[in-house]
XYZ file of C-alpha atoms in Angstrom:
696
model
C 20.856 -40.894 11.720
C 24.154 -40.893 13.280
C 25.691 -36.790 13.657
C 28.858 -36.708 11.509
C 32.369 -35.280 12.332
C 32.337 -31.624 13.090
C 34.957 -29.156 13.782
C 31.964 -26.394 13.881
C 29.031 -26.029 14.410
C 26.337 -26.394 11.375
C 24.102 -23.937 10.579
C 21.187 -24.428 7.917
C 20.373 -20.922 6.132
C 16.626 -21.209 4.752
C 15.620 -18.789 2.263
C 14.326 -18.457 -1.490
C 16.171 -15.193 -1.530
C 19.638 -16.302 -2.617
C 20.832 -12.482 -1.891
C 19.299 -12.855 1.756
C 21.647 -16.562 1.942
C 24.535 -14.927 0.893
C 25.004 -11.962 3.188
C 23.993 -14.492 6.254
C 26.634 -17.056 4.578
C 29.160 -13.727 4.552
C 27.973 -13.274 8.308
C 28.517 -16.445 9.603
C 31.114 -18.187 7.693
C 33.852 -17.301 10.268
C 32.070 -19.574 13.490
C 29.840 -21.846 11.575
C 29.721 -24.140 8.485
C 26.868 -22.925 6.838
C 24.496 -25.500 4.836
C 21.949 -23.317 2.538
C 18.192 -24.224 1.023
C 15.786 -22.474 -1.230
C 12.852 -23.717 0.353
C 11.286 -26.232 2.865
C 11.726 -29.380 0.648
C 15.428 -28.402 0.538
C 15.692 -27.556 3.962
C 14.334 -30.733 5.286
C 16.598 -33.025 2.922
C 19.057 -30.886 4.080
C 18.713 -31.667 7.730
C 18.615 -35.369 7.792
C 22.380 -34.864 5.231
C 23.639 -32.659 7.826
C 22.007 -32.605 10.961
C 22.513 -28.826 11.578
C 23.248 -27.771 15.462
C 20.743 -24.894 14.357
C 18.345 -23.532 11.762
C 18.009 -19.519 10.421
C 14.197 -20.258 9.001
C 12.435 -17.755 6.634
C 8.808 -17.555 6.832
C 8.086 -16.238 3.410
C 8.975 -19.618 0.592
C 7.441 -20.950 -2.636
C 6.231 -24.429 -2.416
C 6.729 -25.014 1.677
C 6.699 -22.321 3.753
C 8.644 -21.871 6.711
C 5.694 -22.575 9.197
C 4.780 -25.985 7.512
C 8.483 -26.976 7.167
C 9.115 -25.988 11.258
C 6.788 -28.246 12.087
C 7.654 -30.745 10.340
C 11.238 -30.200 11.098
C 9.727 -30.690 14.413
C 8.663 -34.377 14.177
C 11.690 -35.363 12.573
C 14.712 -37.387 13.917
C 16.229 -35.042 16.602
C 14.720 -31.694 15.113
C 12.327 -31.454 18.331
C 15.290 -29.690 20.387
C 17.016 -28.164 17.367
C 16.537 -24.290 17.615
C 14.870 -22.857 14.930
C 15.479 -18.983 14.441
C 12.582 -17.864 12.113
C 12.365 -14.333 10.009
C 9.610 -12.244 9.711
C 8.601 -8.963 8.658
C 8.957 -6.028 11.493
C 5.689 -5.508 12.855
C 3.851 -8.470 11.894
C 2.742 -10.173 14.507
C 0.332 -12.216 13.095
C 3.711 -14.133 11.505
C 5.108 -14.107 15.400
C 2.473 -15.673 17.178
C 2.435 -18.595 14.057
C 5.783 -18.957 14.259
C 5.781 -19.852 17.800
C 2.742 -21.767 17.371
C 4.977 -24.152 14.662
C 7.430 -24.222 17.281
C 10.053 -21.665 16.577
C 12.439 -20.941 19.211
C 12.768 -17.524 18.489
C 12.446 -15.163 15.841
C 14.064 -12.017 14.449
C 12.919 -9.196 12.099
C 13.564 -8.087 8.579
C 16.194 -6.212 8.075
C 18.792 -8.276 9.780
C 20.979 -6.999 11.844
C 23.926 -9.756 10.102
C 26.687 -8.019 12.769
C 24.848 -9.620 15.694
C 23.012 -12.298 14.248
C 26.505 -15.018 14.763
C 26.447 -13.883 17.922
C 22.864 -14.161 18.793
C 22.849 -17.771 16.985
C 26.234 -18.761 20.026
C 23.757 -17.554 22.650
C 20.752 -19.743 21.225
C 23.803 -22.845 20.512
C 24.809 -22.180 23.924
C 21.052 -22.497 25.001
C 20.338 -25.241 23.306
C 23.456 -27.346 24.435
C 22.428 -26.217 28.300
C 19.547 -27.809 27.619
C 20.825 -31.171 26.140
C 22.856 -31.541 29.367
C 19.890 -31.443 31.618
C 17.851 -33.107 29.646
C 21.037 -35.991 29.909
C 20.464 -35.468 33.690
C 16.591 -35.384 33.817
C 16.726 -38.812 33.128
C 17.712 -39.749 36.334
C 14.384 -38.235 37.842
C 10.906 -40.242 37.831
C 8.760 -38.948 34.910
C 10.503 -36.010 34.713
C 11.647 -36.899 30.856
C 8.493 -34.706 29.309
C 8.234 -31.640 32.236
C 11.571 -30.753 33.826
C 13.081 -27.936 32.726
C 15.501 -25.666 34.695
C 14.399 -26.334 37.990
C 12.754 -29.142 39.994
C 9.854 -29.484 42.321
C 6.609 -31.708 43.471
C 3.742 -30.848 44.986
C 1.846 -33.475 46.762
C -2.054 -34.056 46.609
C -3.890 -32.608 49.938
C -0.259 -30.993 51.098
C -0.069 -26.878 51.170
C 3.878 -27.055 51.009
C 6.381 -27.459 47.258
C 9.227 -29.472 47.527
C 12.127 -27.701 45.593
C 15.185 -28.687 44.666
C 18.234 -26.314 45.266
C 18.115 -24.730 41.477
C 14.146 -24.101 41.807
C 14.640 -22.089 45.483
C 17.663 -19.987 43.884
C 15.122 -19.473 40.744
C 12.367 -18.116 42.656
C 14.929 -16.034 44.823
C 15.213 -18.319 47.616
C 18.370 -19.779 49.541
C 19.740 -23.012 47.916
C 18.845 -25.164 51.508
C 15.387 -23.419 51.442
C 13.775 -26.419 49.448
C 10.776 -26.432 51.343
C 8.178 -23.090 50.842
C 4.334 -23.016 51.738
C 2.300 -22.902 48.664
C 0.202 -19.452 50.159
C 4.138 -18.158 50.368
C 4.615 -19.107 46.710
C 1.761 -17.159 46.026
C 2.657 -14.524 47.519
C 5.901 -14.201 45.468
C 3.416 -14.020 42.081
C 2.496 -10.922 40.885
C -0.822 -9.537 42.230
C -2.324 -9.427 38.574
C -1.362 -13.224 37.556
C -1.996 -14.638 41.414
C -5.712 -15.139 41.015
C -5.140 -17.048 37.606
C -2.305 -19.321 39.228
C -4.323 -20.091 42.670
C -7.210 -21.036 39.864
C -4.906 -23.023 37.968
C -3.674 -25.240 40.673
C -6.824 -25.845 42.415
C -8.204 -27.222 39.395
C -5.274 -29.252 38.543
C -5.390 -30.705 41.797
C -9.282 -31.494 42.090
C -8.668 -33.080 38.012
C -5.698 -34.222 38.809
C -4.522 -32.528 35.473
C -1.335 -30.898 33.862
C -0.185 -27.412 34.845
C 0.649 -25.096 32.269
C 0.899 -21.915 33.010
C 3.311 -19.012 33.019
C 3.617 -15.935 35.487
C 5.165 -13.305 37.075
C 7.115 -13.370 40.149
C 8.992 -11.028 42.430
C 12.751 -11.610 43.117
C 14.060 -8.630 44.775
C 13.823 -5.628 43.121
C 13.172 -7.857 39.840
C 9.963 -8.969 38.216
C 10.468 -12.596 36.241
C 8.543 -14.388 33.808
C 8.453 -18.163 35.315
C 7.033 -21.439 33.494
C 5.454 -23.899 35.472
C 4.431 -26.994 34.113
C 3.791 -30.312 35.943
C 1.940 -33.501 35.656
C 0.214 -35.866 37.507
C 1.987 -38.934 38.520
C 0.534 -41.679 41.391
C 3.276 -42.610 43.639
C 2.727 -46.219 44.839
C 5.051 -46.381 47.767
C 2.987 -43.612 49.543
C -0.071 -44.429 47.503
C -1.061 -40.850 46.559
C -0.723 -38.749 43.827
C 1.486 -35.593 43.134
C 2.253 -33.351 40.594
C 5.905 -33.135 39.588
C 7.306 -30.919 37.331
C 9.772 -27.958 36.342
C 10.152 -24.419 36.879
C 12.006 -22.247 33.989
C 13.064 -18.404 34.019
C 12.254 -17.462 30.613
C 12.317 -13.374 31.257
C 15.041 -13.396 28.351
C 12.704 -14.664 25.788
C 9.903 -12.675 26.799
C 11.361 -9.654 27.067
C 13.405 -9.888 23.355
C 9.564 -10.743 22.630
C 8.586 -7.272 24.400
C 11.384 -5.688 22.647
C 10.481 -6.887 19.183
C 6.744 -5.762 19.700
C 8.150 -2.878 21.192
C 10.233 -2.022 18.141
C 6.673 -2.193 16.180
C 5.289 0.682 17.506
C 8.182 2.626 18.580
C 10.993 4.333 17.238
C 14.394 2.500 17.652
C 16.078 5.672 17.593
C 13.951 8.161 19.911
C 12.254 5.654 21.905
C 9.126 7.768 20.362
C 6.016 6.401 19.386
C 5.894 5.687 15.493
C 3.785 7.525 13.512
C 1.142 4.659 13.801
C 1.213 4.307 17.177
C 0.964 8.056 17.895
C -2.093 8.306 15.884
C -3.498 5.587 17.499
C -2.659 7.443 20.727
C -4.603 11.042 19.665
C -7.416 9.416 18.462
C -7.904 7.866 21.395
C -7.509 11.204 23.656
C -9.591 12.896 20.954
C -12.756 10.595 21.378
C -12.912 10.520 25.295
C -12.321 15.086 24.843
C -14.328 14.958 21.482
C -15.294 18.735 22.463
C -12.047 20.070 24.008
C -9.608 21.956 22.168
C -6.179 20.425 21.226
C -3.428 21.056 19.378
C -1.317 18.780 17.045
C 2.219 19.827 16.264
C 4.510 18.706 13.521
C 8.089 19.824 13.858
C 10.542 18.969 11.535
C 14.243 19.779 11.097
C 15.176 21.734 8.373
C 18.588 21.174 8.224
C 19.064 17.455 9.669
C 20.209 15.643 6.133
C 22.603 18.201 5.657
C 24.107 18.196 9.089
C 23.852 13.982 8.883
C 26.215 14.714 5.283
C 28.486 16.448 7.747
C 28.587 14.176 10.884
C 27.142 10.736 9.809
C 23.979 8.849 10.951
C 25.359 7.521 14.298
C 25.646 11.526 15.430
C 22.737 12.322 13.660
C 20.446 9.874 15.815
C 22.229 11.607 18.997
C 20.597 15.286 17.874
C 17.074 13.153 17.512
C 17.090 11.455 20.823
C 18.224 14.906 22.460
C 15.579 16.423 20.518
C 12.383 14.061 21.755
C 13.921 14.413 25.234
C 13.619 18.506 24.764
C 10.223 18.155 22.878
C 8.278 17.730 26.260
C 10.191 19.721 28.703
C 8.947 22.285 30.489
C 5.688 22.028 29.008
C 2.849 19.868 31.052
C 0.619 20.656 27.905
C 2.109 17.647 26.248
C -0.265 14.403 25.976
C 1.933 12.787 23.186
C 4.846 12.695 21.361
C 5.849 10.623 18.440
C 8.301 10.363 15.384
C 6.561 11.098 12.999
C 9.191 10.722 9.966
C 13.423 10.778 9.929
C 13.244 14.191 10.001
C 9.920 15.124 11.919
C 8.272 15.178 15.843
C 4.877 15.249 16.023
C 3.643 16.459 19.708
C 0.508 16.670 20.316
C -1.100 18.942 23.343
C -3.833 19.990 25.339
C -5.144 23.185 25.205
C -4.721 25.732 22.366
C -8.301 27.335 22.574
C -7.301 29.936 20.326
C -4.743 30.866 17.514
C -2.635 33.009 19.601
C -2.576 30.272 22.551
C -1.631 27.560 19.592
C 1.110 29.671 18.465
C 2.213 30.253 21.776
C 2.737 26.537 22.290
C 4.597 26.203 18.780
C 6.903 28.972 19.052
C 8.080 27.366 22.665
C 8.414 24.257 21.002
C 10.645 25.939 18.426
C 12.502 27.676 21.661
C 13.341 24.004 23.416
C 13.804 22.467 20.149
C 16.729 25.548 17.915
C 19.158 24.950 20.946
C 22.952 24.203 19.915
C 23.284 20.772 20.274
C 26.844 19.451 20.229
C 27.938 15.932 18.165
C 31.303 14.110 17.610
C 33.510 16.164 15.049
C 31.343 19.696 16.007
C 27.807 21.065 16.541
C 24.397 21.267 15.457
C 21.699 23.930 15.664
C 18.450 22.446 14.359
C 15.895 24.712 12.765
C 12.378 23.745 12.875
C 9.166 24.694 10.728
C 5.982 23.399 12.759
C 2.755 23.326 11.386
C 0.073 23.877 13.193
C -3.237 21.608 13.231
C -6.359 22.137 15.463
C -8.993 20.224 16.648
C -11.822 19.845 15.928
C -12.120 22.449 13.156
C -9.068 20.621 11.423
C -10.268 17.357 11.999
C -10.861 15.104 15.071
C -9.175 12.230 14.233
C -5.081 11.727 13.669
C -5.714 10.561 10.377
C -6.733 13.701 9.278
C -4.977 16.046 11.207
C -1.449 14.319 11.247
C -1.243 14.844 7.366
C -2.286 18.496 7.452
C 0.070 19.590 10.172
C 2.620 17.929 8.059
C 1.399 20.135 5.062
C 1.383 23.017 7.181
C 5.461 22.682 8.361
C 5.890 22.285 4.676
C 4.381 25.714 4.083
C 5.471 27.613 7.124
C 8.711 29.762 6.650
C 7.202 30.195 2.627
C 3.963 31.435 3.682
C 4.605 33.076 6.683
C 8.314 33.448 7.023
C 7.969 32.520 10.502
C 8.376 28.879 12.194
C 5.492 28.173 12.537
C 1.771 27.859 10.116
C -1.851 27.048 10.778
C -3.303 24.473 8.781
C -5.735 26.674 6.205
C -7.907 24.921 3.838
C -6.020 26.602 0.894
C -3.231 24.265 1.677
C -5.664 21.454 -0.320
C -4.540 23.961 -3.475
C -2.037 21.126 -3.533
C -3.890 19.057 -5.481
C -5.124 21.789 -8.085
C -1.276 22.636 -8.718
C -0.901 19.105 -9.175
C -3.670 18.978 -11.984
C -2.110 22.153 -13.266
C 1.590 20.460 -13.737
C 0.068 17.079 -15.244
C -1.675 20.283 -17.834
C 1.651 21.792 -18.091
C 2.982 18.833 -19.272
C 0.804 17.853 -21.723
C 1.705 20.711 -23.279
C 5.003 20.277 -22.866
C 5.791 16.641 -24.742
C 7.198 17.281 -28.147
C 8.709 20.550 -27.416
C 12.002 21.773 -26.831
C 10.645 22.366 -22.505
C 12.235 18.583 -21.917
C 16.319 17.703 -22.448
C 18.459 15.167 -21.878
C 21.920 15.576 -19.980
C 24.278 12.932 -19.874
C 26.534 11.869 -16.899
C 29.472 9.850 -17.747
C 30.499 6.403 -17.196
C 33.652 5.157 -16.801
C 35.495 1.574 -17.440
C 36.795 0.618 -13.558
C 39.852 -0.899 -14.666
C 41.023 1.242 -17.195
C 40.260 4.791 -16.183
C 38.541 5.011 -19.524
C 35.536 6.882 -20.290
C 32.657 3.983 -20.850
C 29.456 6.528 -21.506
C 27.247 8.016 -19.749
C 23.770 8.258 -18.178
C 21.310 10.554 -20.059
C 18.423 12.049 -17.238
C 15.306 13.948 -18.044
C 15.049 17.300 -17.183
C 12.201 19.693 -17.820
C 11.881 23.369 -17.642
C 8.261 24.893 -17.930
C 7.479 28.239 -19.010
C 4.597 28.552 -15.927
C 6.504 26.591 -13.560
C 10.415 26.779 -14.212
C 12.547 23.507 -13.425
C 10.894 20.853 -12.388
C 12.981 17.811 -10.649
C 12.065 13.956 -11.953
C 11.358 13.057 -8.734
C 8.295 15.634 -9.039
C 6.830 15.164 -12.523
C 7.508 11.393 -12.843
C 5.314 10.246 -10.281
C 2.315 12.926 -12.218
C 2.951 11.202 -15.289
C 2.960 7.524 -14.248
C -0.394 8.453 -12.421
C -2.168 10.420 -15.261
C -0.823 7.902 -18.073
C 1.726 10.528 -19.917
C 4.748 8.392 -18.731
C 4.272 6.324 -22.122
C 4.093 9.425 -24.836
C 6.925 10.849 -22.198
C 9.288 7.758 -22.750
C 8.546 7.409 -26.619
C 9.720 10.982 -27.008
C 13.049 9.984 -24.623
C 13.337 6.619 -26.571
C 13.211 8.463 -29.149
C 15.357 11.475 -29.197
C 18.179 9.319 -26.799
C 18.755 7.353 -29.989
C 18.691 10.161 -32.218
C 21.297 11.639 -30.095
C 23.650 8.717 -29.783
C 23.844 8.892 -33.768
C 24.322 12.438 -33.699
C 27.110 11.738 -30.644
C 28.793 9.246 -32.715
C 29.017 11.391 -35.644
C 30.324 13.839 -33.139
C 33.430 12.246 -31.555
C 33.380 9.384 -35.037
C 32.778 6.249 -33.080
C 29.982 4.128 -32.304
C 27.792 5.284 -28.805
C 25.630 2.558 -27.191
C 22.700 4.126 -25.338
C 20.730 2.673 -22.635
C 17.208 4.035 -21.978
C 15.675 3.846 -18.487
C 12.211 2.315 -19.166
C 9.088 3.435 -16.931
C 7.138 -0.203 -15.666
C 3.944 1.302 -17.179
C 5.536 1.642 -20.477
C 7.149 -1.876 -20.144
C 3.654 -3.517 -19.827
C 1.949 -0.828 -22.859
C 0.893 -3.163 -25.623
C 3.193 -0.794 -28.249
C 6.444 -1.084 -25.823
C 7.903 -3.352 -29.030
C 6.381 -1.048 -31.453
C 7.654 2.141 -30.255
C 11.574 0.489 -29.310
C 11.382 -0.484 -32.931
C 10.308 2.833 -33.560
C 12.878 4.627 -32.551
C 15.494 2.314 -33.945
C 14.093 3.224 -37.574
C 13.443 6.940 -36.556
C 17.368 7.463 -35.383
C 19.075 4.504 -37.636
C 20.645 3.191 -34.304
C 21.769 -0.141 -34.488
C 19.783 -2.011 -31.924
C 23.097 -3.477 -31.033
C 23.884 0.096 -29.665
C 20.719 0.209 -27.741
C 20.596 -0.753 -23.894
C 17.097 -1.023 -22.377
C 17.049 -0.475 -18.424
C 14.286 -2.043 -16.067
C 13.811 -1.738 -12.334
C 13.102 -4.619 -10.061
C 9.539 -3.783 -9.422
C 9.098 -3.460 -13.198
C 9.732 -7.020 -13.886
C 8.068 -8.679 -10.828
C 4.723 -8.026 -11.352
C 3.978 -10.440 -13.707
C 7.162 -12.831 -14.293
C 5.838 -15.110 -17.283
C 4.809 -11.799 -18.798
C 8.411 -9.968 -18.465
C 10.140 -12.925 -19.302
C 8.244 -13.157 -22.584
C 8.575 -9.105 -23.034
C 12.320 -9.549 -22.887
C 13.146 -11.851 -24.781
C 11.041 -10.022 -27.894
C 13.414 -7.028 -27.157
C 16.454 -9.834 -27.302
C 15.098 -10.668 -30.223
C 15.286 -7.162 -31.378
C 18.707 -7.434 -30.676
C 18.990 -5.029 -28.047
C 20.447 -5.569 -24.768
C 18.448 -5.277 -21.070
C 19.788 -4.005 -17.674
C 18.902 -4.037 -14.287
C 18.557 -0.588 -12.695
C 18.471 0.209 -9.290
C 19.471 -3.520 -7.958
C 18.908 -4.144 -4.234
C 16.347 -1.700 -3.826
C 13.015 -3.484 -4.522
C 12.103 -7.237 -4.629
C 15.520 -8.171 -4.766
C 13.993 -11.870 -5.999
C 17.520 -13.757 -6.543
C 15.193 -17.422 -6.828
C 13.874 -15.834 -10.076
C 16.729 -13.518 -11.211
C 18.179 -16.379 -13.700
C 15.018 -16.682 -15.516
C 15.482 -12.905 -17.071
C 17.309 -12.737 -19.847
C 19.134 -9.561 -18.755
C 22.824 -8.686 -19.573
C 24.146 -6.308 -16.783
C 23.178 -5.259 -13.149
C 23.542 -1.600 -12.186
C 23.879 -1.581 -8.071
C 21.753 1.531 -6.474
C 23.894 4.622 -5.354
C 22.096 3.604 -1.880
C 24.682 0.879 -1.532
C 27.784 2.709 -2.561
C 26.936 5.387 -0.310
C 26.980 2.933 2.549
C 30.532 1.505 1.716
C 32.603 2.401 4.368
C 29.041 4.278 6.490
C 27.623 1.457 7.696
C 28.889 -1.978 8.475
C 26.625 -4.304 5.560
C 27.438 -1.283 2.927
C 30.454 -3.116 2.052
C 29.546 -6.715 1.833
C 26.464 -5.883 0.428
C 28.173 -4.487 -2.478
C 30.520 -7.608 -2.976
C 27.642 -9.841 -2.663
C 26.232 -8.459 -5.675
C 28.911 -8.278 -7.686
C 29.941 -11.830 -6.670
C 26.281 -12.682 -7.777
C 26.534 -10.944 -11.281
C 30.106 -12.661 -11.335
C 28.683 -15.970 -10.931
C 25.649 -15.069 -13.494
C 28.049 -13.877 -16.214
C 26.406 -10.334 -16.212
C 28.588 -6.942 -16.095
C 28.004 -4.406 -12.707
C 27.724 -0.725 -13.426
C 28.022 1.222 -9.901
C 26.028 4.523 -9.547
C 26.669 7.647 -7.244
C 30.315 7.121 -7.174
C 32.030 10.177 -5.500
C 35.210 8.851 -3.533
C 38.465 8.248 -4.673
C 38.445 5.463 -1.701
C 34.857 4.232 -3.527
C 35.990 3.804 -6.953
C 39.354 1.644 -5.033
C 37.500 -0.201 -3.187
C 34.646 -1.610 -6.496
C 38.300 -1.929 -8.888
C 39.297 -4.196 -6.159
C 35.776 -6.242 -6.095
C 35.675 -6.339 -10.227
C 33.371 -4.052 -10.869
C 32.854 -3.167 -14.648
C 31.916 0.304 -14.956
C 31.397 3.193 -12.487
C 29.346 6.781 -12.829
C 29.136 9.479 -10.228
C 30.212 12.928 -9.425
C 33.628 11.973 -8.444
C 34.043 11.647 -12.699
C 31.598 14.316 -13.497
C 28.300 15.751 -13.064
C 25.559 15.574 -15.919
C 25.968 17.437 -19.127
C 23.890 19.033 -21.474
C 24.559 17.255 -24.941
C 27.248 19.922 -26.847
C 29.241 19.808 -23.225
C 28.786 15.886 -23.118
C 30.362 15.604 -26.816
C 33.491 17.836 -25.408
C 33.953 16.261 -22.429
C 33.851 13.119 -24.748
C 35.999 14.254 -27.695
C 38.598 15.303 -24.677
C 38.679 12.285 -23.456
C 38.945 10.363 -27.103
C 38.264 6.917 -25.911
C 35.805 4.324 -26.515
C 32.422 5.248 -25.641
C 28.653 3.180 -24.252
C 25.911 5.427 -23.111
C 22.876 4.347 -20.895
C 19.331 6.796 -20.432
């Protein structure tokens, strides 16, 4: 296969997720010609057709996965040296090892930083071209075609000296002219931990005339380098002696990249502290070795971090967390382990703390170190902390027990004690009882006026005219007061109450749509958000029909919103259920698009009408490098599939302008109005005196 004429390098992007391919295409298009493939079979064919310079290959794909595709690619003509960058999940060590075994050049973890992807590929391409040049020169070296890399060496049987090329001498920290080095002197360059293994390997290779293949660390000046040594035995007819011809390669950059990935899997990228999983392992290990000694685990929650983030931005808050991480261990010799337990939480494990007074003193000392004015770009932050205290052994002897108990105590500190710290007490387990009480109150509330709907307007981006609203469910309990959806919806789903609650929402939303239509003297369409459990319930279709019959609402005025996770539980079943809904005459929207599975490979199978862009993407349009491109890609995808687009959480004129330029159909958010009770919403609509479409 002859290489075609090309002005830019070609990269083959292989991913079954159309959105991921689109994001990679947008990121790389300026420097590469991009060829796309949706699975391993397409990738192998595309490799034959286009002979790409590099391959960006996903691990998990249908038909042929990334590992098998990589192995097969390596067997193809021209594929043995093509750089392959495989994408894996963060912390998936097995996938990383399998990627290397399959022949991957390198790997990158998801989520991918598309801002630097192009530079990384250019680096790999530059490395590949350097290796191509090296391989051309290797043709001049006897038996060097298979083994020579960056530096050549020769070791003759029976001799105690290595013959080096100038580049190899330089590689191990010697002058270019210093091309002969005694074997024992070379061994002294090797880090002491690796030296016995290398000596044994060389002795066995000399005795059995076998291949040398080993990686060791060597000291060159003040630095430690990783050196890959490969050599094969060869018989020299002239001297009638055996010798090993081979190469040494400095693989430090690759190994440090690998170590960096493994580090990120165990440590927080912002603070450098162990993450919760690693912190728990360290704590548990310490407790095993000193089971009878007192220890204290502190959880420090920075209570105003989110507010500061909204004021000064995420970069400034990362700076704050870095400083807090350093302060957490300052001037306290009792601190044994630190860890980042969450976005706004730092864990501190201390030795000592035999009594409550000493433990409280440790917490007070920690609070004093953390609650210090901190300068950030644009202003200053004065962190406030709530500290939870869990003691070993009385509160637990394992980190899996102590960590959640310290976290629970942190949430109770100011509420229960009025102080910045609180001890874990068994009474905190009463939260479970409170959960049961909320569930009981919910059972009584369904069908009463405790539940109500409020509406947030939606607006046509191009005309600025009102196009509808999202109706939100609210609950005010006589016993507990206002209870947010983030509190009662999970309880409803876990208890099964979500089905009767959703049926109530369907019926009332349709009924209120009819009432609003009479008030504003025009049709009002309503979209109801169906929970996953309600959607798969055997009587779901019947409940939708009943809501339409009771309210008298025309099916064409009802839209049902579903999340990606609800649709991906059983694709075949969900497609059948969606088709049944469409047969009723209702329309369907995919809610919070991009936050769930984002399974674009299956999106075309679902009979839907609308994509709703989640507020998390809208809020990052200008605050992150990938925010705008992601929103742009989703809108382009929807337009390609002939779907309408609704953007949620719009709060700024600049966001409106950006979405309008991209061709977004509708927007909703506080920029136009907060959620309104039905009567106020009707007045809002009447004041607008424009056509309406409404979603729940």
